[in-house]
Structure formats: structure tokens, C-alpha cells
Coordinates of C-alpha atoms in Angstrom, one line a residue:
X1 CA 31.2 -3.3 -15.7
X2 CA 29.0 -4.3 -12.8
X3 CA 30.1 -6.7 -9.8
X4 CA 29.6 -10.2 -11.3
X5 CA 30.1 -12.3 -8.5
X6 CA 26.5 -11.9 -6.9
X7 CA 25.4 -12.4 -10.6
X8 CA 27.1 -15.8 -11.3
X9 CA 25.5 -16.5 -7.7
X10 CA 22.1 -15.7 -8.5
X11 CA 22.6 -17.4 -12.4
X12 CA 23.8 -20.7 -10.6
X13 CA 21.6 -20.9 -8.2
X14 CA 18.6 -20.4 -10.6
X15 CA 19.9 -23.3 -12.4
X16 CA 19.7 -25.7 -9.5
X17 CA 23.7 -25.9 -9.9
X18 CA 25.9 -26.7 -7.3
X19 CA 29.3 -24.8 -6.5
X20 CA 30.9 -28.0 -6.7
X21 CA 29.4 -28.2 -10.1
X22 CA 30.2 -24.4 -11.3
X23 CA 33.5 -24.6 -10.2
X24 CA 35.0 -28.4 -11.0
X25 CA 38.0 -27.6 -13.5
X26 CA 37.9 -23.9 -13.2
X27 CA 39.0 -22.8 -9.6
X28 CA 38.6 -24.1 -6.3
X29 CA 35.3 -24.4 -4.4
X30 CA 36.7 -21.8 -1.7
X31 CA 37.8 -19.6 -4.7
X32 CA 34.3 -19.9 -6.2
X33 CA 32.6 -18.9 -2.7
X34 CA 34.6 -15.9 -2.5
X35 CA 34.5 -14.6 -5.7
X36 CA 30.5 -15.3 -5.3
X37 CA 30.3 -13.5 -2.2
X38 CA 32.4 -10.3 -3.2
X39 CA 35.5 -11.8 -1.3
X40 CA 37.8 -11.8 -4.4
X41 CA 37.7 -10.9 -7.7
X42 CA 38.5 -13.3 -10.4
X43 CA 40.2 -12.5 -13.6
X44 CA 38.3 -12.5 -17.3
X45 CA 39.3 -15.6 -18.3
X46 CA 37.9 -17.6 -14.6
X47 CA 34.7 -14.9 -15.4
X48 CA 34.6 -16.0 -18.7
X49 CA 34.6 -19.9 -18.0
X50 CA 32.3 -19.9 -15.5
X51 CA 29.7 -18.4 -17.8
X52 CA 30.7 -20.8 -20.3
X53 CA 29.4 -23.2 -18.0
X54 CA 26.4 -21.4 -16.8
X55 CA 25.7 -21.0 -20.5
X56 CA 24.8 -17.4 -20.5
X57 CA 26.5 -14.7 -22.1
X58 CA 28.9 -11.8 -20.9
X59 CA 28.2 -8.7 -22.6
X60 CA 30.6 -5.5 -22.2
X61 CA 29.3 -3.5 -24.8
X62 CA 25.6 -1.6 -24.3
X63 CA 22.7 -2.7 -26.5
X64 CA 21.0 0.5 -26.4
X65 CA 17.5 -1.3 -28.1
X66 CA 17.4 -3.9 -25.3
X67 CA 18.7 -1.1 -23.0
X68 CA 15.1 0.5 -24.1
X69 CA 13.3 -2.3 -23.7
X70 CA 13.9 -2.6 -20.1
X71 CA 13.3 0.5 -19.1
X72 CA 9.8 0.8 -21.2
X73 CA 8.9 -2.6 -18.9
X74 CA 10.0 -0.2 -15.8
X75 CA 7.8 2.4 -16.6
X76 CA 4.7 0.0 -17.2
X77 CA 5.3 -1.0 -13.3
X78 CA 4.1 2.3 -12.2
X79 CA 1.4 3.4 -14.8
X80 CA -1.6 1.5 -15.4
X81 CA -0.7 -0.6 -18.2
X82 CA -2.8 -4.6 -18.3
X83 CA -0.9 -6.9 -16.2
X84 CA -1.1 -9.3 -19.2
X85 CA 1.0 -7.2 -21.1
X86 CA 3.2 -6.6 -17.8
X87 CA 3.9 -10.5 -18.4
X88 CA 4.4 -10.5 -21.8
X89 CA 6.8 -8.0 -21.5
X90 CA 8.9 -9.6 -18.8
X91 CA 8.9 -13.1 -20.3
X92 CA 10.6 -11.4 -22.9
X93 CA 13.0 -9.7 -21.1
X94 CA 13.8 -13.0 -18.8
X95 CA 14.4 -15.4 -22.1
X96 CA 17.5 -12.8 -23.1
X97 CA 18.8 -12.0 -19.0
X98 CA 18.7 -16.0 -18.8
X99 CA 21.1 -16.3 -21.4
X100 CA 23.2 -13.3 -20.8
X101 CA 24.9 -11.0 -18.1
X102 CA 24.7 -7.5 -19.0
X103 CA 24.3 -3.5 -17.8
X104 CA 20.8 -3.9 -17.2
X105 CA 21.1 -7.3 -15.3
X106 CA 20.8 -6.1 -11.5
X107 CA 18.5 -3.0 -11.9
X108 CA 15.8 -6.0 -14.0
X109 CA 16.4 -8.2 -11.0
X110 CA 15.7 -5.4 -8.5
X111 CA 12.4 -4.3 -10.3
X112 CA 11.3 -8.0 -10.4
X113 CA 10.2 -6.5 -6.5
X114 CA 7.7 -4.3 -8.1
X115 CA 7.1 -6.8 -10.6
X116 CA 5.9 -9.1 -7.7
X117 CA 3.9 -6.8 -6.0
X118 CA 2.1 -5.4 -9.0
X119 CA 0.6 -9.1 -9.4
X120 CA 0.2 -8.9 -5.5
X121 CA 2.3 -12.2 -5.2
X122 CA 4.0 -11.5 -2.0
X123 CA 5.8 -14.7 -1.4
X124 CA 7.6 -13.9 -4.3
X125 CA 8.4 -10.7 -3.6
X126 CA 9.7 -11.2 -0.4
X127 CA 11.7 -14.2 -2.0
X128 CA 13.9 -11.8 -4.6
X129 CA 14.2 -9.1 -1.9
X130 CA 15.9 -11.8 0.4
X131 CA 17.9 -12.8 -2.6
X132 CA 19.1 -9.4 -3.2
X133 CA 19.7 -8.2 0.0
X134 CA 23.2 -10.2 0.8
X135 CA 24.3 -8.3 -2.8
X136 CA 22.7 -4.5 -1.9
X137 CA 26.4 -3.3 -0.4
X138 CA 27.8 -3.2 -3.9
X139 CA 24.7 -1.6 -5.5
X140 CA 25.5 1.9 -7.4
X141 CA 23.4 5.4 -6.3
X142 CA 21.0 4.0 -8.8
X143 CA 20.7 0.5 -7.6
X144 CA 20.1 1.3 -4.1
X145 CA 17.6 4.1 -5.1
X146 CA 14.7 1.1 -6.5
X147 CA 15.7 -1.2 -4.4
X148 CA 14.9 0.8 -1.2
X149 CA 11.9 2.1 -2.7
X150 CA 10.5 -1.0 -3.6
X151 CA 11.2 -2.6 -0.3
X152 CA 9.2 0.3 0.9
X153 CA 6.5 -0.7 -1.2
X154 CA 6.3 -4.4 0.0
X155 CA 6.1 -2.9 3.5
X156 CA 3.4 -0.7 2.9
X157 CA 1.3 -3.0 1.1
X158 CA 1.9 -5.5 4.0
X159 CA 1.2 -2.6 6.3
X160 CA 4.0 -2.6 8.0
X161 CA 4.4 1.1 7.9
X162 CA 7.4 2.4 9.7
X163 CA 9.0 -0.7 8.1
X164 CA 7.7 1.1 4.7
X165 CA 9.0 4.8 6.0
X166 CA 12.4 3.9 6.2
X167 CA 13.2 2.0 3.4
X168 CA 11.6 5.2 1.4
X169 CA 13.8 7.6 3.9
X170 CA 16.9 5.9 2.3
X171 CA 15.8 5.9 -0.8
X172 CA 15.4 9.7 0.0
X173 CA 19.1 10.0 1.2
X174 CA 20.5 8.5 -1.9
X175 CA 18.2 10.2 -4.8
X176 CA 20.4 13.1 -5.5
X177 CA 23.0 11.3 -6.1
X178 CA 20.9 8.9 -8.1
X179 CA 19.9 11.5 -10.6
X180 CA 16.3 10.6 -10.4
X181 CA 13.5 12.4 -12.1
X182 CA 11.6 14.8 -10.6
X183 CA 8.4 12.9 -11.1
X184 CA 9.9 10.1 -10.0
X185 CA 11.2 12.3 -6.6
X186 CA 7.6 13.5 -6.3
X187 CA 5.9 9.9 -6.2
X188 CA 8.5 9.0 -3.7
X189 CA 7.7 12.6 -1.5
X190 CA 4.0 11.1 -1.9
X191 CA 4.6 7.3 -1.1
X192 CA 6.6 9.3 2.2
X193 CA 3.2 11.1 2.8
X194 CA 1.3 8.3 2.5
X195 CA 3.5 6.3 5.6
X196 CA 3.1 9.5 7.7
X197 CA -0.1 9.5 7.6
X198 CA -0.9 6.0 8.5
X199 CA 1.3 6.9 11.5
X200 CA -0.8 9.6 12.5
X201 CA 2.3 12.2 12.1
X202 CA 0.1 15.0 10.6
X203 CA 3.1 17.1 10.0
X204 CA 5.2 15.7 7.8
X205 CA 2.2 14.5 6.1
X206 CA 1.1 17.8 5.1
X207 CA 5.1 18.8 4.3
X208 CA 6.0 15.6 1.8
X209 CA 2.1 15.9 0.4
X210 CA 3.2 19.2 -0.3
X211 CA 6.3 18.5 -1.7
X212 CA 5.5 15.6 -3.5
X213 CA 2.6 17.7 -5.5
X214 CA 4.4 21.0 -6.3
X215 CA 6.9 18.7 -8.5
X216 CA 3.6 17.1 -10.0
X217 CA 2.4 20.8 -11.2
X218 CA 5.4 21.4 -12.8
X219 CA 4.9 18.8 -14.5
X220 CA 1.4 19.9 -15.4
X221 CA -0.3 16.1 -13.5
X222 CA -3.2 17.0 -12.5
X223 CA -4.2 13.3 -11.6
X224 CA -1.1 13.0 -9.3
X225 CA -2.0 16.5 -7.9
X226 CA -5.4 15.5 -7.1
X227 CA -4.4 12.8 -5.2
X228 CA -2.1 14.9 -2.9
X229 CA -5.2 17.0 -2.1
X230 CA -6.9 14.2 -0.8
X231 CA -4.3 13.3 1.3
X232 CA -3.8 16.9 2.5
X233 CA -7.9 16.5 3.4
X234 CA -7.4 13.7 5.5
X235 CA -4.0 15.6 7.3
X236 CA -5.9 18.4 7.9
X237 CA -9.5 17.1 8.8
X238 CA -7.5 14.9 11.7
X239 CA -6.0 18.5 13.2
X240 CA -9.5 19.6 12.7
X241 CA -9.3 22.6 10.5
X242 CA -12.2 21.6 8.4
X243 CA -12.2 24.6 6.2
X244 CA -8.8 23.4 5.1
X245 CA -10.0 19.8 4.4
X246 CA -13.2 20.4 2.2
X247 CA -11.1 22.9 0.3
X248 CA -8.8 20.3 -0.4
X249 CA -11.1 17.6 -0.9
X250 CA -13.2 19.7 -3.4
X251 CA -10.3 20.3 -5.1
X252 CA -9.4 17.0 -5.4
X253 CA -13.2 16.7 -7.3
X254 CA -12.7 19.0 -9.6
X255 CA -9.3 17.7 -11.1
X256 CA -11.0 14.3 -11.0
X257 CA -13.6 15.4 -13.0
X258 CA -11.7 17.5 -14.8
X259 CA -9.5 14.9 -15.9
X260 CA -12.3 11.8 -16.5
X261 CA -10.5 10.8 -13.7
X262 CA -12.6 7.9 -12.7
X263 CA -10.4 6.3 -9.1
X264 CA -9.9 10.3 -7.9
X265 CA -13.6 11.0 -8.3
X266 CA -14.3 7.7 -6.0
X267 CA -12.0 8.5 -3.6
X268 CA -12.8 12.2 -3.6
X269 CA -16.6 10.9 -2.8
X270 CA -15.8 8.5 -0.1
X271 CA -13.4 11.2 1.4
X272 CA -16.7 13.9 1.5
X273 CA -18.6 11.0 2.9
X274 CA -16.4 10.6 6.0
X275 CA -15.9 14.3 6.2
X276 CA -19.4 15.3 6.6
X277 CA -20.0 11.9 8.7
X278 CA -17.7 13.1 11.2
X279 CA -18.7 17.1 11.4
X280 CA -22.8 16.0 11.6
X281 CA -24.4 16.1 8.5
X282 CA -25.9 13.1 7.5
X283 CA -27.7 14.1 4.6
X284 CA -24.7 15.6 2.2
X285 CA -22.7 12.3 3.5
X286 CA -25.0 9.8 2.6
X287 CA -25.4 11.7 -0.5
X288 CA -21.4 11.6 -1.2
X289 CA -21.3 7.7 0.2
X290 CA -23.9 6.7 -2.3
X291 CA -22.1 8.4 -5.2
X292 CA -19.0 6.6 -4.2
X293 CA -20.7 3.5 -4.1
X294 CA -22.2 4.2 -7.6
X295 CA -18.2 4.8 -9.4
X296 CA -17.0 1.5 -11.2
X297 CA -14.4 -1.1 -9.8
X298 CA -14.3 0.6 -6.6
X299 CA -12.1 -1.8 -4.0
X300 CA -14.0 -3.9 -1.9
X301 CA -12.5 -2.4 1.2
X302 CA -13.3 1.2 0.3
X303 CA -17.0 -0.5 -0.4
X304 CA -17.5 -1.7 3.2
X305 CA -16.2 1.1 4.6
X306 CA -18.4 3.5 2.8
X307 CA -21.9 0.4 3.2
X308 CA -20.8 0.5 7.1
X309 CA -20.9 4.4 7.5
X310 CA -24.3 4.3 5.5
X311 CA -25.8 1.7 7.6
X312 CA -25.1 3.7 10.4
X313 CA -26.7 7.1 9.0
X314 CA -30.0 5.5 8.1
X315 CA -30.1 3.3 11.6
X316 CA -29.5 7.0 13.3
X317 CA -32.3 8.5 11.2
X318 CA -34.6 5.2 11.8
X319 CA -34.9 4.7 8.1
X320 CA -34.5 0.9 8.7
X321 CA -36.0 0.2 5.3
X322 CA -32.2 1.5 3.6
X323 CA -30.4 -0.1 7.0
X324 CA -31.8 -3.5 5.6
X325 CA -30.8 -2.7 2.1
X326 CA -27.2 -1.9 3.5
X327 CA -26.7 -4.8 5.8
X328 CA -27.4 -6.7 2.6
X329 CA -25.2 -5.7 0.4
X330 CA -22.4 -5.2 3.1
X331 CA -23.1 -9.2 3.8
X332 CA -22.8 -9.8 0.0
X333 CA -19.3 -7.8 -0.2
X334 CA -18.0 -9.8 3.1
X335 CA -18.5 -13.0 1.0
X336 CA -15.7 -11.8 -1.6
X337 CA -13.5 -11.0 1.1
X338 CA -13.1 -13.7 2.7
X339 CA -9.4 -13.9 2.4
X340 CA -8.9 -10.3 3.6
X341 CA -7.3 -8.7 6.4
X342 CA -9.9 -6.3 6.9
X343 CA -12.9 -8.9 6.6
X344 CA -13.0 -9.7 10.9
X345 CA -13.8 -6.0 11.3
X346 CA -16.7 -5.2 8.6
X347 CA -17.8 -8.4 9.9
X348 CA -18.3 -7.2 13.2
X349 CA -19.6 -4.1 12.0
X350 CA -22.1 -6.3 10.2
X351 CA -22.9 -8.1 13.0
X352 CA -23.5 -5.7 15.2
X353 CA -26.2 -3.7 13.1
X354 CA -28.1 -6.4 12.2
X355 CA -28.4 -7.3 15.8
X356 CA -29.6 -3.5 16.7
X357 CA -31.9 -3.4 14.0
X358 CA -33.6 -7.0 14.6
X359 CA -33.8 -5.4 18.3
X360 CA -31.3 -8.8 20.1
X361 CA -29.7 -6.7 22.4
X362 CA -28.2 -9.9 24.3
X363 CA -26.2 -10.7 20.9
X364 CA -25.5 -7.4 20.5
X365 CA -24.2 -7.2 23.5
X366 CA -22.3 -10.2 23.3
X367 CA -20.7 -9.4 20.1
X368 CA -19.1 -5.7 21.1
X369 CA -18.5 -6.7 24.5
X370 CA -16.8 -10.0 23.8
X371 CA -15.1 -9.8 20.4
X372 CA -15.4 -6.6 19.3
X373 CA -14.4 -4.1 21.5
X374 CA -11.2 -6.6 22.6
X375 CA -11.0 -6.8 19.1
X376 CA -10.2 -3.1 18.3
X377 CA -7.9 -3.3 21.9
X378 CA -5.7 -5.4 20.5
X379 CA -5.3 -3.3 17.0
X380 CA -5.5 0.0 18.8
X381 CA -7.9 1.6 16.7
X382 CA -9.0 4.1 19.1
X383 CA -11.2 5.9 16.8
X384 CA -13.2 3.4 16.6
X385 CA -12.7 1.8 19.9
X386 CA -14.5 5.2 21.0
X387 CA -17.5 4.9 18.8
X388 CA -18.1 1.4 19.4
X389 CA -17.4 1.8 22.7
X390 CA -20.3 4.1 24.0
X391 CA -22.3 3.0 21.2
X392 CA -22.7 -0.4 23.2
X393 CA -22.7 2.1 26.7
X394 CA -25.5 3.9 25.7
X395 CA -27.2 0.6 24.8
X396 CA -26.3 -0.4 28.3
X397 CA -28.0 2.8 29.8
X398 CA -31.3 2.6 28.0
X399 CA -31.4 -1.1 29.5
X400 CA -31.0 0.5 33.1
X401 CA -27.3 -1.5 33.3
X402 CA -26.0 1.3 34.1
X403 CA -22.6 -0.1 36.0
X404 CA -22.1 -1.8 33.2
X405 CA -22.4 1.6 30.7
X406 CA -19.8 3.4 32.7
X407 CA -17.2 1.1 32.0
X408 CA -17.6 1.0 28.5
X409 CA -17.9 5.2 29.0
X410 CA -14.6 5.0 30.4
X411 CA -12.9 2.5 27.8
X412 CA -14.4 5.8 25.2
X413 CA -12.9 8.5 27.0
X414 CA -9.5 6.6 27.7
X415 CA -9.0 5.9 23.8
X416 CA -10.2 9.6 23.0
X417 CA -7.4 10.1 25.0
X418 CA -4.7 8.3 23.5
X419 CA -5.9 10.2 19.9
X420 CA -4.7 13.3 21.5
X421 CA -1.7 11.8 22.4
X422 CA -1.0 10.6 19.4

């Protein structure tokens, strides 16, 4: 039987009761506090009374059905099932754990994490992971598996990404003796991938996206697999072996495709976009942007990013007819974003191409030199520090400032710089 005492805790505490309450006539509110926190363990009959009094059930003996249940309601928090029927589900499952204490108690209380950050409420999330946390020591193999994972998760979503790295590392540490899946291992090997890369550690991006997607072709997921390609494309585009990446990335279209994959196909676009946007050729990226751009429910981020890169091709090629029809619908994505972490940058971006192409070079000027540029300092995006950067310096040197253009020369070469580094 699991440890109870963090169980009672969280039961009593969800009811609004006080110790004093729980324990009046049944033990002593020291007794209570230890038994709570793991410090002593009470015999059946004190277990038994104090549910009694929390009103909920002790159950010893596995109900395989609701056993079942539970772990159909897991699986739906990785695949793409309607949230509505997320809910549905887990109002279900909450009426019987309200009333009850049983062998699926802590592992539906852990995977309330996922739960929380399926529906993106983060509070929430952060709420049961604090409540769990002071319990994790007596978790089983199992336990400790999801519960690292998921904290990963939260991390990663927050972007807090070395955060997100080692929670998943832990999870790693533990998963043989967990028993997991291998499917399971593989999406872990890929959300491991996916930390790495945001880190810029192009190694061990390209050796858990590896991992991660030979354990999807065994199990014959193409979707999954596809997904890993695009991942090794962006790993290898950064060390700049570009045959590498578009073979990757192509790859990653034809499993798309193959599969009516309709997100892998978008990605897989926007991916080609950037790709031939960085190696110089502006007409098969703009050509793979505005496919992107054409894919349903694509994510408003991954829509300004690709409307920003486009704005930029057609300004280069003075086709200021499609930079006007760009600014305009980046301007009309900024106003659903609102809320966003990413909105202060597209708005800049924004900003500063509508100022170029109405030819204000003094608010232009003003807007990468004064918010911009310290901006991007204070977020260290170097790659784009260095674009923006002698974008405004060669500005500066067509208007004869040219002082004035080799600082902002310098503040490009010093973040090209840290790139390598990094």
C-alpha cells in the first residue's frame, strides 16, 4: 500500500480542515503532524478513523476498471485528444479520488502537472508541483519518473531551460528502473533534445534527437520521426553542414506529407524558409515562408516569425508593394498577442520596417538604437543582435554618420563572436 500520510495531508487540506479538526478524538495534534509529514506511521485503525473523518475511502484491494480508467486519461495528456473531453474525463476521475484513497491516488495527483499545463494554466501547475514536492522522497521508481518529467515540462514551457534539462535528466536516471516504455523513453530522449538545443549544445542535440527517434522507428511513428528530423535540421544547420540540414529537413517533408501530417508539413516549411534565408536564396525561402503561412492553425509566434523574415526578403528585393502587405498582416497578428512574451520583439521588428519603408530614418533610428538593440542586449540574442545591429550601421553609413556606424559594426562583430563561443 502507498505512504498515506502525505495523502491524508493533501485530502485535509483540500477540505479546508484543520489538524486540530482531523485529529480531535483520534491522536494528538503532534502525532497527527508526524504521521502527516512521514515522521511516524500510525496503525490501521488511527488510518482508518482519520478517513472516517475525512469521509473518503481506503481501498486495499485494486479496481482493475478504475485502474484503466486512469491510465486511458494519462495517455490523452500526451496525444491530441479535445481538451473538453480532457475535462470530462478528469471530473470523473476527481468525484471517485475525492471520496477514496487508493493505488492510483499519487500517480493522478502527479499528472494533474500535465493536466495543468495541457490547459496552459500555469498557476495551477506550479500550485500542485509545490504541493507535491514536500511528498516526492517517498515516491516509488514510477512516481518519481512523471513527476520529474513533468516538472521538466513546466520549465520548458516557461522557458526556463536548464531548469527543464534537469528535471528530464532525473527522470532519465530513474527510467530503468521505472520500467517505462520505449515510446515513452523516446519522447523523453526528444523533450532532452529539445532543452539542448535551446541551449545551443549542438551535440547532445544531435545524440538524444537520435536516440529519441531510432525508438520511434521501431515503433513504426513516422510523425514522431519527422519531428526528430527537424530538429536534427536545426542541430546541423547551426554547425553549418547544410547538406546535412536540408536532407533532414526534406525528410521531415516527406513523412509529413506522407502521413497528412498537417503541424510537420508547417514546421517543415517554416524550417526551409529559415534555411534558405540564411544560406542566400530569397526566392525558394519566400516560396517555403508563404506555404507555411498558407497551413491551418499555425501558432501565432511561428506566424510572425515567418511575416518578419518575409518582410525582410521583399524590402531587400524593393518589392515594397508585398513589404506593405506584410507589415500589415504582421500588425494584425501583434494585436492577438498582446499578452505574449514574444510580442515586444515582433513589435520592434514591426516597427522598424515600417519606419525603413516610409523612408523616417530618425524613428528608425531611434527605435534600434534606443530600444531595440538594448533590447536584444539584455536577452542575449546575438543572432539577431548581429543583424539588427549593422542593419541600423549600414543605415548610419549611407547617412555619412559614419562614427556613429562603426559602433554599431562593432556591437555585430562582438555578438558574432559570442556565437562562436557558444
Amino acid at each position: 500500500m502507498i505512504d498515506i500520510g502525505y495523502i491524508i495531508k493533501l485530502h485535509r487540506t483540500k477540505q479546508n480542515m484543520t489538524q486540530e479538526a482531523l485529529s480531535e478524538g483520534i491522536v494528538s495534534l503532534s502525532y497527527l503532524s508526524k504521521i502527516e509529514n512521514q515522521k511516524a506511521k500510525a496503525n490501521s485503525e488511527i488510518i482508518q478513523a482519520l478517513c472516517n473523518r475525512l469521509g473518503i475511502e481506503l481501498t486495499n484491494i485494486p479496481d482493475s476498471n478504475f485502474e484503466d480508467k486512469c491510465k486511458k486519461w494519462y495517455d490523452m495528456l500526451y496525444d491530441r485528444f479535445d481538451k473538453q473531453e480532457i475535462i470530462t474525463r478528469y471530473e470523473e476521475l476527481q468525484n471517485v479520488m475525492d471520496k477514496s484513497i487508493n493505488n492510483q491516488t499519487i500517480m493522478f495527483e502527479i499528472h494533474k502537472v500535465r493536466y495543468y499545463i495541457i490547459l496552459r494554466d500555469f498557476q495551477k501547475a506550479l500550485h500542485k508541483i509545490n504541493e507535491l514536492h514536500e511528498m516526492a522522497d517517498s515516491f516509488n521508481s514510477l512516481h518519481k519518473y512523471f513527476w520529474n518529467k513533468f516538472q521538466g515540462n513546466y520549465y520548458s514551457l516557461k522557458e526556463e531551460h536548464q531548469q527543464s534539462l534537469q528535471c528530464y535528466k532525473k527522470a532519465e536516471k530513474v527510467h530503468r528502473s521505472a520500467e517505462i516504455e520505449e515510446e515513452e523513453i523516446a519522447d523523453l530522449y526528444y523533450a532532452i533534445s529539445i532543452q539542448h538545443s535551446h541551449l545551443l549544445n549542438g551535440l547532445e542535440t544531435i545524440n538524444y534527437a537520435e536516440k529519441a527517434m531510432a525508438e520511434f522507428q521501431r515503433k513504426y511513428n513516422f510523425t514522431r520521426c519527422a519531428q526528430c528530423h527537424i530538429l536534427l535540421g536545426i542541430s546541423y544547420q547551426r554547425i553549418r553542414m547544410n547538406d546535412v540540414a536540408l536532407e533532414n529537413y526534406n525528410q521531415a517533408m516527406y513523412l509529413g506529407k506522407l502521413n497528412n501530417e498537417e503541424q510537420v508539413i508547417q514546421l517543415a516549411y517554416l524550417n526551409l524558409g529559415l534555411f534558405y534565408f540564411t544560406t542566400g536564396n530569397s526566392k525558394k525561402s519566400i516560396e517555403n515562408y508563404e506555404l507555411g503561412l498558407k497551413t491551418t492553425d499555425l501558432d501565432y509566434e511561428l506566424r510572425l516569425d515567418a511575416i518578419t523574415h518575409l518582410i525582410h526578403s521583399f524590402y531587400k528585393s524593393d518589392n515594397w508593394q508585398k513589404t506593405k502587405v506584410y507589415l500589415r498582416s504582421g500588425e494584425e497578428a501583434l494585436n492577438f498577442t498582446q499578452d505574449k512574451g514574444y510580442h515586444k520583439f515582433y513589435s520592434y521588428v514591426i516597427k522598424t520596417y515600417t519606419h525603413l519603408l516610409n523612408g523616417d530614418l530618425k524613428n528608425f533610428k531611434i527605435v534600434l538604437a534606443d530600444e531595440f538593440i538594448p533590447y536584444l542586449k539584455q536577452k542575449k540574442a546575438y543572432n539577431y543582435l548581429v543583424f539588427y545591429s549593422r542593419l541600423l550601421a549600414t543605415h548610419l553609413e549611407k547617412m555619412g554618420k559614419y562614427k556613429e556606424a562603426m559602433k554599431y559594426y562593432k556591437v555585430a562583430n562582438e555578438s558574432y563572436d559570442k556565437i562562436i563561443k557558444l
